[in-house]
XYZ file of C-alpha atoms in Angstrom:
536
model
C -62.805 -7.024 135.823
C -65.850 -8.050 137.800
C -67.622 -4.760 137.069
C -66.630 -4.839 133.387
C -68.431 -8.148 132.959
C -71.745 -6.676 134.093
C -74.120 -5.160 131.612
C -74.929 -1.498 132.143
C -78.420 -2.392 133.327
C -77.226 -4.952 135.866
C -74.443 -2.705 137.093
C -76.984 0.051 137.713
C -79.127 -2.333 139.769
C -76.328 -3.437 142.076
C -74.480 -0.143 142.285
C -73.617 0.350 145.981
C -74.890 3.328 147.913
C -72.462 5.332 150.031
C -73.735 6.653 153.339
C -72.726 10.292 153.783
C -72.231 11.536 157.323
C -74.405 14.640 157.645
C -76.076 14.176 161.017
C -74.768 14.468 164.530
C -74.815 10.711 165.077
C -75.166 9.493 161.507
C -73.527 6.601 159.717
C -69.812 6.441 159.183
C -68.746 7.907 155.879
C -67.753 5.688 153.013
C -69.096 2.262 153.969
C -71.062 0.249 151.410
C -74.427 -0.784 152.770
C -76.252 -1.959 149.622
C -77.546 -5.493 150.350
C -77.222 -6.705 146.770
C -73.641 -5.443 146.557
C -72.772 -7.315 149.738
C -74.471 -10.448 148.409
C -72.263 -10.436 145.296
C -69.174 -9.848 147.432
C -70.187 -12.728 149.698
C -70.644 -15.072 146.745
C -67.217 -14.171 145.401
C -65.551 -14.595 148.796
C -67.211 -18.023 149.122
C -65.717 -19.091 145.801
C -62.278 -17.900 146.927
C -62.601 -19.770 150.243
C -63.652 -22.920 148.372
C -60.602 -22.614 146.151
C -58.371 -22.197 149.236
C -59.837 -25.308 150.854
C -59.377 -27.206 147.606
C -55.754 -26.104 147.427
C -55.120 -27.109 151.041
C -56.575 -30.559 150.488
C -54.263 -31.221 147.534
C -50.919 -32.709 148.497
C -47.764 -31.004 147.247
C -44.641 -32.706 146.029
C -41.813 -31.894 148.450
C -39.346 -31.402 145.603
C -41.536 -28.698 144.036
C -41.264 -26.619 147.210
C -37.570 -26.072 146.535
C -37.719 -25.582 142.791
C -35.549 -22.589 141.847
C -34.170 -22.281 145.373
C -31.141 -20.081 146.055
C -28.200 -22.317 146.962
C -25.247 -21.575 149.241
C -22.502 -24.173 149.769
C -20.808 -24.523 153.153
C -17.883 -26.616 154.302
C -17.900 -30.413 153.861
C -20.230 -30.190 150.817
C -23.162 -29.034 152.959
C -25.682 -27.047 150.876
C -28.251 -24.596 152.272
C -31.372 -23.940 150.176
C -33.431 -20.745 150.478
C -36.792 -19.880 148.928
C -38.579 -16.494 149.079
C -35.673 -14.069 149.452
C -37.466 -11.549 147.217
C -40.846 -11.934 148.918
C -42.559 -8.614 149.801
C -43.235 -9.774 153.376
C -39.572 -10.778 153.916
C -40.317 -14.418 154.719
C -37.724 -17.015 153.732
C -37.904 -20.796 153.969
C -34.482 -22.345 154.513
C -33.109 -25.834 155.060
C -30.067 -28.024 154.584
C -30.457 -29.951 151.309
C -30.826 -33.599 152.389
C -29.731 -34.760 148.908
C -26.460 -32.836 148.836
C -23.059 -34.593 148.617
C -22.349 -34.208 152.336
C -22.129 -37.282 154.515
C -24.889 -38.208 156.935
C -22.657 -37.252 159.857
C -22.068 -33.758 158.421
C -25.788 -33.227 157.843
C -26.579 -34.142 161.424
C -23.996 -31.661 162.751
C -25.375 -28.506 161.082
C -27.021 -26.342 163.796
C -30.049 -24.112 163.326
C -28.003 -20.984 164.006
C -25.665 -21.689 161.094
C -28.523 -21.970 158.583
C -30.081 -18.739 159.896
C -26.707 -16.993 159.684
C -26.329 -17.973 156.011
C -29.828 -16.675 155.306
C -29.153 -13.357 157.096
C -25.950 -12.833 155.099
C -27.896 -13.356 151.894
C -30.541 -10.921 153.137
C -27.864 -8.265 153.560
C -26.687 -8.858 149.985
C -30.225 -8.145 148.809
C -30.305 -5.034 151.005
C -27.056 -3.735 149.483
C -28.513 -4.311 146.029
C -31.582 -2.209 146.928
C -29.361 0.515 148.391
C -27.239 0.741 145.260
C -29.995 0.314 142.654
C -32.936 2.066 144.340
C -31.143 4.450 146.675
C -32.980 3.117 149.722
C -31.902 3.992 153.259
C -31.693 0.907 155.468
C -31.172 1.087 159.230
C -28.758 -1.435 160.688
C -31.428 -2.788 163.064
C -33.731 -3.521 160.115
C -31.739 -6.692 159.407
C -31.031 -8.346 162.785
C -28.346 -10.995 163.219
C -29.158 -14.689 163.520
C -28.958 -14.518 167.310
C -31.197 -11.426 167.441
C -33.793 -13.090 165.195
C -33.962 -15.986 167.646
C -34.262 -13.550 170.578
C -37.134 -11.763 168.830
C -38.907 -15.039 168.052
C -38.776 -14.436 164.285
C -37.753 -18.014 163.396
C -40.125 -20.979 163.217
C -39.437 -24.680 162.710
C -41.982 -26.693 160.709
C -42.351 -30.242 159.446
C -42.127 -30.401 155.667
C -44.311 -33.492 155.302
C -47.116 -31.894 157.328
C -46.828 -28.637 155.372
C -47.202 -30.461 152.042
C -50.611 -31.809 153.069
C -51.799 -28.811 155.108
C -50.603 -25.236 154.576
C -51.808 -24.382 158.096
C -49.640 -27.027 159.732
C -48.446 -25.938 163.157
C -44.923 -24.603 163.484
C -42.783 -24.176 166.610
C -41.358 -20.764 167.450
C -37.653 -21.010 168.199
C -35.771 -19.111 170.882
C -32.185 -18.207 171.665
C -31.689 -21.520 173.482
C -32.372 -23.413 170.225
C -29.464 -21.864 168.323
C -27.176 -24.916 168.565
C -29.895 -27.550 168.056
C -29.453 -29.907 165.082
C -32.853 -31.038 163.720
C -33.394 -33.822 161.215
C -32.940 -31.841 158.000
C -34.562 -34.616 155.961
C -37.981 -33.408 157.025
C -37.566 -30.097 158.861
C -37.568 -26.549 157.451
C -37.025 -23.088 158.922
C -39.397 -20.212 158.296
C -37.441 -17.017 158.908
C -38.952 -13.522 159.040
C -35.638 -11.819 158.387
C -37.067 -8.261 158.522
C -39.367 -8.563 161.560
C -41.686 -5.897 162.900
C -39.789 -3.838 165.455
C -41.258 -1.899 168.391
C -38.287 0.054 169.744
C -40.446 2.106 172.104
C -40.556 -0.997 174.333
C -36.944 -0.243 175.301
C -37.590 3.435 176.107
C -39.218 2.623 179.482
C -38.302 0.581 182.562
C -40.764 -2.304 182.998
C -39.632 -3.010 186.565
C -40.279 0.521 187.898
C -43.347 2.611 188.712
C -44.273 5.539 186.461
C -43.189 9.030 187.468
C -46.759 10.304 187.299
C -47.497 8.603 190.639
C -45.041 10.992 192.303
C -46.771 14.079 190.870
C -50.008 15.354 192.393
C -53.001 15.054 190.071
C -51.106 13.225 187.333
C -51.510 9.482 187.995
C -53.238 7.856 190.958
C -54.234 4.439 192.296
C -56.857 3.983 195.054
C -58.003 0.760 196.714
C -60.998 1.050 199.029
C -60.520 4.823 199.099
C -56.872 4.608 200.202
C -54.227 6.086 197.928
C -51.497 3.596 197.119
C -47.874 4.630 197.642
C -44.808 3.809 195.578
C -42.261 1.546 197.327
C -38.690 2.831 197.421
C -37.435 -0.132 195.400
C -39.799 0.775 192.566
C -38.881 4.442 192.134
C -38.008 5.285 188.508
C -34.414 6.169 187.643
C -33.145 7.254 184.225
C -36.107 5.857 182.318
C -39.737 6.336 183.217
C -41.461 3.273 184.620
C -44.747 1.703 183.472
C -46.132 0.169 186.681
C -49.127 1.910 188.283
C -50.289 -0.810 190.692
C -49.518 -4.473 191.386
C -51.326 -7.080 193.453
C -49.539 -10.427 193.486
C -52.069 -12.080 195.812
C -55.089 -11.437 193.574
C -53.038 -11.667 190.386
C -53.201 -8.457 188.367
C -51.292 -5.284 187.569
C -52.069 -1.859 186.090
C -49.550 -0.504 183.597
C -49.198 2.792 181.763
C -48.798 1.361 178.263
C -46.560 3.260 175.822
C -47.981 3.888 172.380
C -46.305 2.207 169.427
C -46.141 -1.386 170.702
C -48.680 -4.262 170.711
C -50.121 -5.862 173.821
C -49.307 -9.394 172.641
C -46.679 -10.947 170.400
C -46.903 -10.905 166.613
C -45.884 -13.601 164.165
C -42.514 -11.940 163.606
C -41.802 -10.514 167.070
C -42.271 -12.337 170.364
C -40.155 -10.038 172.531
C -41.154 -6.376 172.103
C -44.786 -6.488 173.284
C -46.400 -5.637 176.620
C -46.978 -9.231 177.761
C -43.419 -10.316 176.905
C -41.656 -7.244 178.316
C -43.639 -7.268 181.556
C -43.242 -11.044 181.892
C -39.474 -10.684 181.454
C -39.352 -8.002 184.174
C -41.285 -10.280 186.571
C -38.858 -13.112 185.897
C -35.933 -10.769 186.498
C -37.390 -9.622 189.827
C -38.773 -12.928 191.136
C -36.724 -15.576 189.329
C -38.303 -19.040 189.115
C -41.143 -17.929 191.400
C -42.423 -15.511 188.758
C -45.839 -16.299 187.312
C -45.960 -18.030 183.957
C -49.446 -16.718 183.206
C -49.528 -13.295 181.547
C -52.663 -12.240 179.691
C -54.292 -8.987 178.597
C -58.057 -9.199 179.285
C -58.816 -5.735 177.817
C -57.801 -4.994 174.239
C -55.691 -1.998 173.231
C -54.411 -1.043 169.799
C -50.704 -0.879 169.051
C -50.880 2.915 168.602
C -52.708 3.550 171.910
C -51.215 4.827 175.181
C -52.840 4.667 178.589
C -53.900 2.371 181.429
C -53.723 -1.331 180.651
C -54.937 -4.152 182.871
C -52.657 -7.209 182.948
C -53.658 -10.529 184.499
C -50.969 -12.615 186.228
C -53.337 -15.358 187.422
C -55.932 -17.284 185.427
C -58.542 -16.832 188.148
C -58.360 -13.045 187.875
C -58.593 -13.219 184.096
C -61.774 -15.291 184.459
C -63.173 -12.860 187.038
C -62.562 -9.685 185.015
C -63.915 -11.258 181.813
C -67.128 -12.123 183.656
C -67.354 -8.523 184.879
C -66.850 -7.197 181.352
C -69.455 -9.549 179.887
C -72.108 -8.812 182.551
C -75.265 -7.007 181.422
C -74.491 -4.200 183.862
C -70.789 -4.064 183.110
C -68.870 -4.247 186.367
C -65.931 -2.333 184.912
C -66.158 1.450 184.450
C -63.876 2.790 181.706
C -63.353 6.376 180.590
C -61.153 7.304 177.655
C -59.472 10.585 176.845
C -59.425 11.376 173.127
C -58.259 14.182 170.866
C -60.599 14.401 167.888
C -60.570 16.209 164.547
C -63.059 19.054 164.041
C -63.666 19.925 160.408
C -66.227 22.715 160.854
C -66.381 25.185 163.772
C -70.110 24.429 164.137
C -69.208 20.845 165.058
C -67.800 22.089 168.373
C -71.240 23.266 169.524
C -72.875 20.153 168.044
C -70.634 17.801 170.022
C -71.056 19.887 173.186
C -74.823 19.359 173.013
C -74.214 15.593 173.130
C -72.408 15.733 176.494
C -73.887 13.310 179.073
C -76.229 11.760 176.502
C -76.154 8.044 175.644
C -74.981 7.646 172.054
C -76.006 4.437 170.325
C -74.693 2.897 167.112
C -74.593 -0.583 165.621
C -71.367 -2.189 164.456
C -70.828 -5.126 162.161
C -68.112 -6.880 164.160
C -67.320 -9.195 161.239
C -66.593 -6.365 158.828
C -63.010 -5.497 157.948
C -61.269 -2.412 159.305
C -62.619 0.249 159.151
C -65.672 -1.493 160.565
C -69.184 -0.517 159.543
C -71.066 1.636 162.071
C -74.728 2.571 161.518
C -77.216 4.676 163.449
C -79.913 1.956 163.371
C -79.688 -1.805 163.228
C -80.079 -3.112 159.652
C -83.259 -5.086 159.082
C -81.409 -7.766 157.126
C -79.185 -9.381 159.772
C -77.662 -11.759 157.202
C -75.373 -8.910 156.154
C -73.189 -9.480 159.208
C -73.022 -9.789 162.974
C -74.496 -6.483 164.165
C -73.954 -5.579 167.813
C -75.101 -2.582 169.828
C -72.540 0.058 170.866
C -73.251 2.583 173.596
C -71.060 5.342 174.970
C -71.375 8.697 176.713
C -69.314 11.863 176.166
C -68.712 13.125 179.697
C -66.811 16.351 178.933
C -65.141 18.318 176.142
C -62.114 20.598 176.083
C -60.476 21.634 179.326
C -60.874 24.448 181.844
C -59.418 27.185 179.600
C -60.431 26.434 176.013
C -62.737 24.063 174.188
C -60.735 23.504 170.996
C -57.371 24.399 169.472
C -56.909 25.701 165.940
C -54.516 23.706 163.732
C -54.431 25.937 160.671
C -51.140 25.982 158.756
C -51.727 29.349 157.100
C -48.849 31.112 158.896
C -45.594 29.197 159.369
C -44.643 31.045 162.580
C -47.997 30.597 164.327
C -48.856 28.368 167.277
C -51.555 26.732 165.154
C -48.930 25.702 162.601
C -46.644 24.325 165.329
C -49.430 22.319 166.993
C -50.502 20.728 163.696
C -46.978 19.577 162.911
C -46.376 18.226 166.417
C -49.604 16.226 166.305
C -49.202 14.763 162.828
C -45.976 14.757 160.802
C -43.444 17.644 160.846
C -42.376 16.714 157.321
C -45.828 17.514 155.919
C -46.339 21.047 154.659
C -50.042 21.390 155.535
C -51.042 18.352 157.651
C -54.366 19.703 158.943
C -55.472 21.125 155.590
C -54.657 17.846 153.862
C -57.137 16.141 156.191
C -59.705 18.945 156.003
C -59.330 19.605 159.739
C -59.698 23.086 161.280
C -59.571 22.361 165.030
C -58.744 19.583 167.477
C -60.767 19.056 170.641
C -60.217 16.877 173.682
C -63.188 14.759 174.760
C -63.680 12.307 177.630
C -65.736 9.259 176.653
C -67.258 6.668 178.972
C -67.839 3.260 177.406
C -71.157 1.621 178.268
C -70.440 -1.451 176.119
C -67.223 -3.083 174.937
C -67.162 -3.731 171.194
C -64.286 -3.799 168.690
C -63.180 -0.333 167.511
C -66.077 1.177 169.466
C -64.711 4.625 170.345
C -62.877 4.957 167.042
C -65.926 4.016 164.982
C -68.517 5.942 166.978
C -66.457 9.152 167.004
C -65.912 8.807 163.247
C -69.657 8.243 162.810
C -70.192 11.544 164.647
C -67.938 13.238 162.100
C -65.000 13.617 164.527
C -62.368 10.945 163.891
C -59.595 10.525 166.439
C -56.281 12.216 165.679
C -53.854 9.586 164.404
C -56.553 7.058 163.489
C -55.635 6.443 159.854
C -58.358 3.858 159.225
C -61.197 6.172 160.261
C -59.920 9.422 158.762
C -57.782 10.932 161.550
C -54.501 11.005 159.645
C -51.157 9.561 160.704
C -49.343 10.679 163.881
C -45.661 9.928 163.473
C -43.360 9.867 166.499
C -39.574 9.892 166.033
C -37.042 9.230 168.760
C -33.500 7.824 168.811
C -33.496 7.224 165.029
C -36.690 5.160 165.217
C -40.260 5.895 164.189
C -43.654 4.609 165.281
C -47.327 5.540 164.950
C -49.478 7.004 167.737
C -53.211 7.461 168.185
C -54.746 10.179 170.377
C -56.892 7.906 172.540
C -56.044 6.398 175.907
C -57.780 4.736 178.801
C -57.552 7.388 181.525
C -59.950 6.038 184.195
C -60.606 2.449 185.267
C -62.776 1.284 188.152
C -63.942 -2.171 189.297
C -64.625 -4.132 192.489
C -61.507 -5.636 194.048
C -62.134 -9.410 194.077
C -61.354 -11.780 196.914
C -60.740 -15.516 197.070
C -63.628 -17.821 197.919
C -63.397 -20.211 200.848
C -61.618 -23.042 199.029
C -59.266 -20.649 197.177
C -60.373 -21.859 193.739
C -62.019 -18.734 192.329
C -62.271 -14.982 192.779
C -65.549 -13.310 193.696
C -66.497 -9.641 193.851
C -66.004 -7.818 197.161
C -67.149 -4.404 198.406
C -63.762 -2.754 197.920
C -63.405 -0.472 194.918
C -60.255 -0.179 192.793
C -59.896 3.181 191.077
C -57.052 4.115 188.756
C -56.673 7.477 187.037
C -54.326 8.911 184.431
C -54.806 12.653 184.041
C -52.328 13.424 181.263
C -51.865 12.157 177.729
C -49.010 12.302 175.224
C -50.648 15.320 173.572
C -51.197 17.222 176.874
C -47.779 18.880 176.598
C -48.613 20.082 173.087
C -51.910 21.645 174.211
C -50.228 23.285 177.229
C -47.578 24.864 174.984
C -50.337 26.036 172.644
C -52.167 27.645 175.565
C -49.013 29.372 176.895
C -48.345 30.877 173.468
C -51.336 33.161 173.955
């Protein structure tokens, strides 16, 4: 509608220009970089933000919040009201109607768990309706029970009066221990995410054990001051593979081998199946009340990423490593292993010529995903917050071949098999649909730490990472034990920094001469490439 309102002459003046990627380190394809176009977008977004602020400042009548609410009657004339059962994001607000015919004593005796249980039952009725009318397949775990929702942290308690005056009023996340609590239903409401995000891969590994790669030569290693660290007998993996690579309780950090398909921190709908929560729970199980209460992730990692992940268990270490990361000469060396898409065979030689050269781009860190990456810094800095990105490709391919063909021309070929293992086996021609001819493994050393840096810079080079949907690498679907999650072919495979030590008064950590070096030599796609190689 916005474009229809413009005259043909005006529309021609502000028509955005698309940057086409046709150089070896050119701009990322498909981003709008026309200043006038961005100015109009900015003006419109300002008007929307003003409207939001205006709406927040207006008070809302409490009765209007429950207009048209779904009603369920319990024993003793207690009535539960629910709003939002048909919402696309599966968020329901529920409460006990304070104006129902029940006595004050009955209202005070209704626990949180009972209200959630009523809401979950109603959610299942909606699910059955979708199954019968739309033929949808619904897994049992998609609709957790009331107790499971509390375990996952999918239920929040908020004050109705505060919400009426401020839509961003703070809410309290409830836990399993709150199930029998009886709040004052005159002014309290539950926000229930009855179909929360699930990350089942979190249960496929043992968070208290060390990873099996430490027991295999050349697979995973941890060195401190040149001495290889050994795995204690109590930490040997059993049925499930472990995630621990190294732990140092005195300094306050740990190195984990993060599984792909789970976030590093909790989400709004799930406070249990993330790295920080799972690792924190394992520490509490091993150490009891002595376990640290501080768990933080100083280095970001996407949900789809595998690989080494640094976890801080003391605030002082978190402060130390953040200072190292922010230093002009970054005190943390990071190398990533990636599997990238090659659209034209000539791109293999082009990328090989860039090995050991510093590659520089500029990223607008305030832009939405996919973020805007350019070869040179825009002259008009009002268009966004542009920051310099630098990285170095240290190697490509492996010892035996540079790239692997993923053509789907012949159904019985190794190329066809590799393509379907990398992307989705249900797709008929996954590589052709993306315009990809080959995949190539590259090792990338980060010289700066910016959001989406490797993903954006590789896409700007015309070689998006396999599984990176936002930047053109397609979707890598992993299925196991009736569950599905997304993976991305990028992982932190090498991490090095100075082991800190406590200062004299034990109040802060300072850099020492000892070096910590951690290495992960294999990736989730390594097995696929090895099978491809053996087929020849």
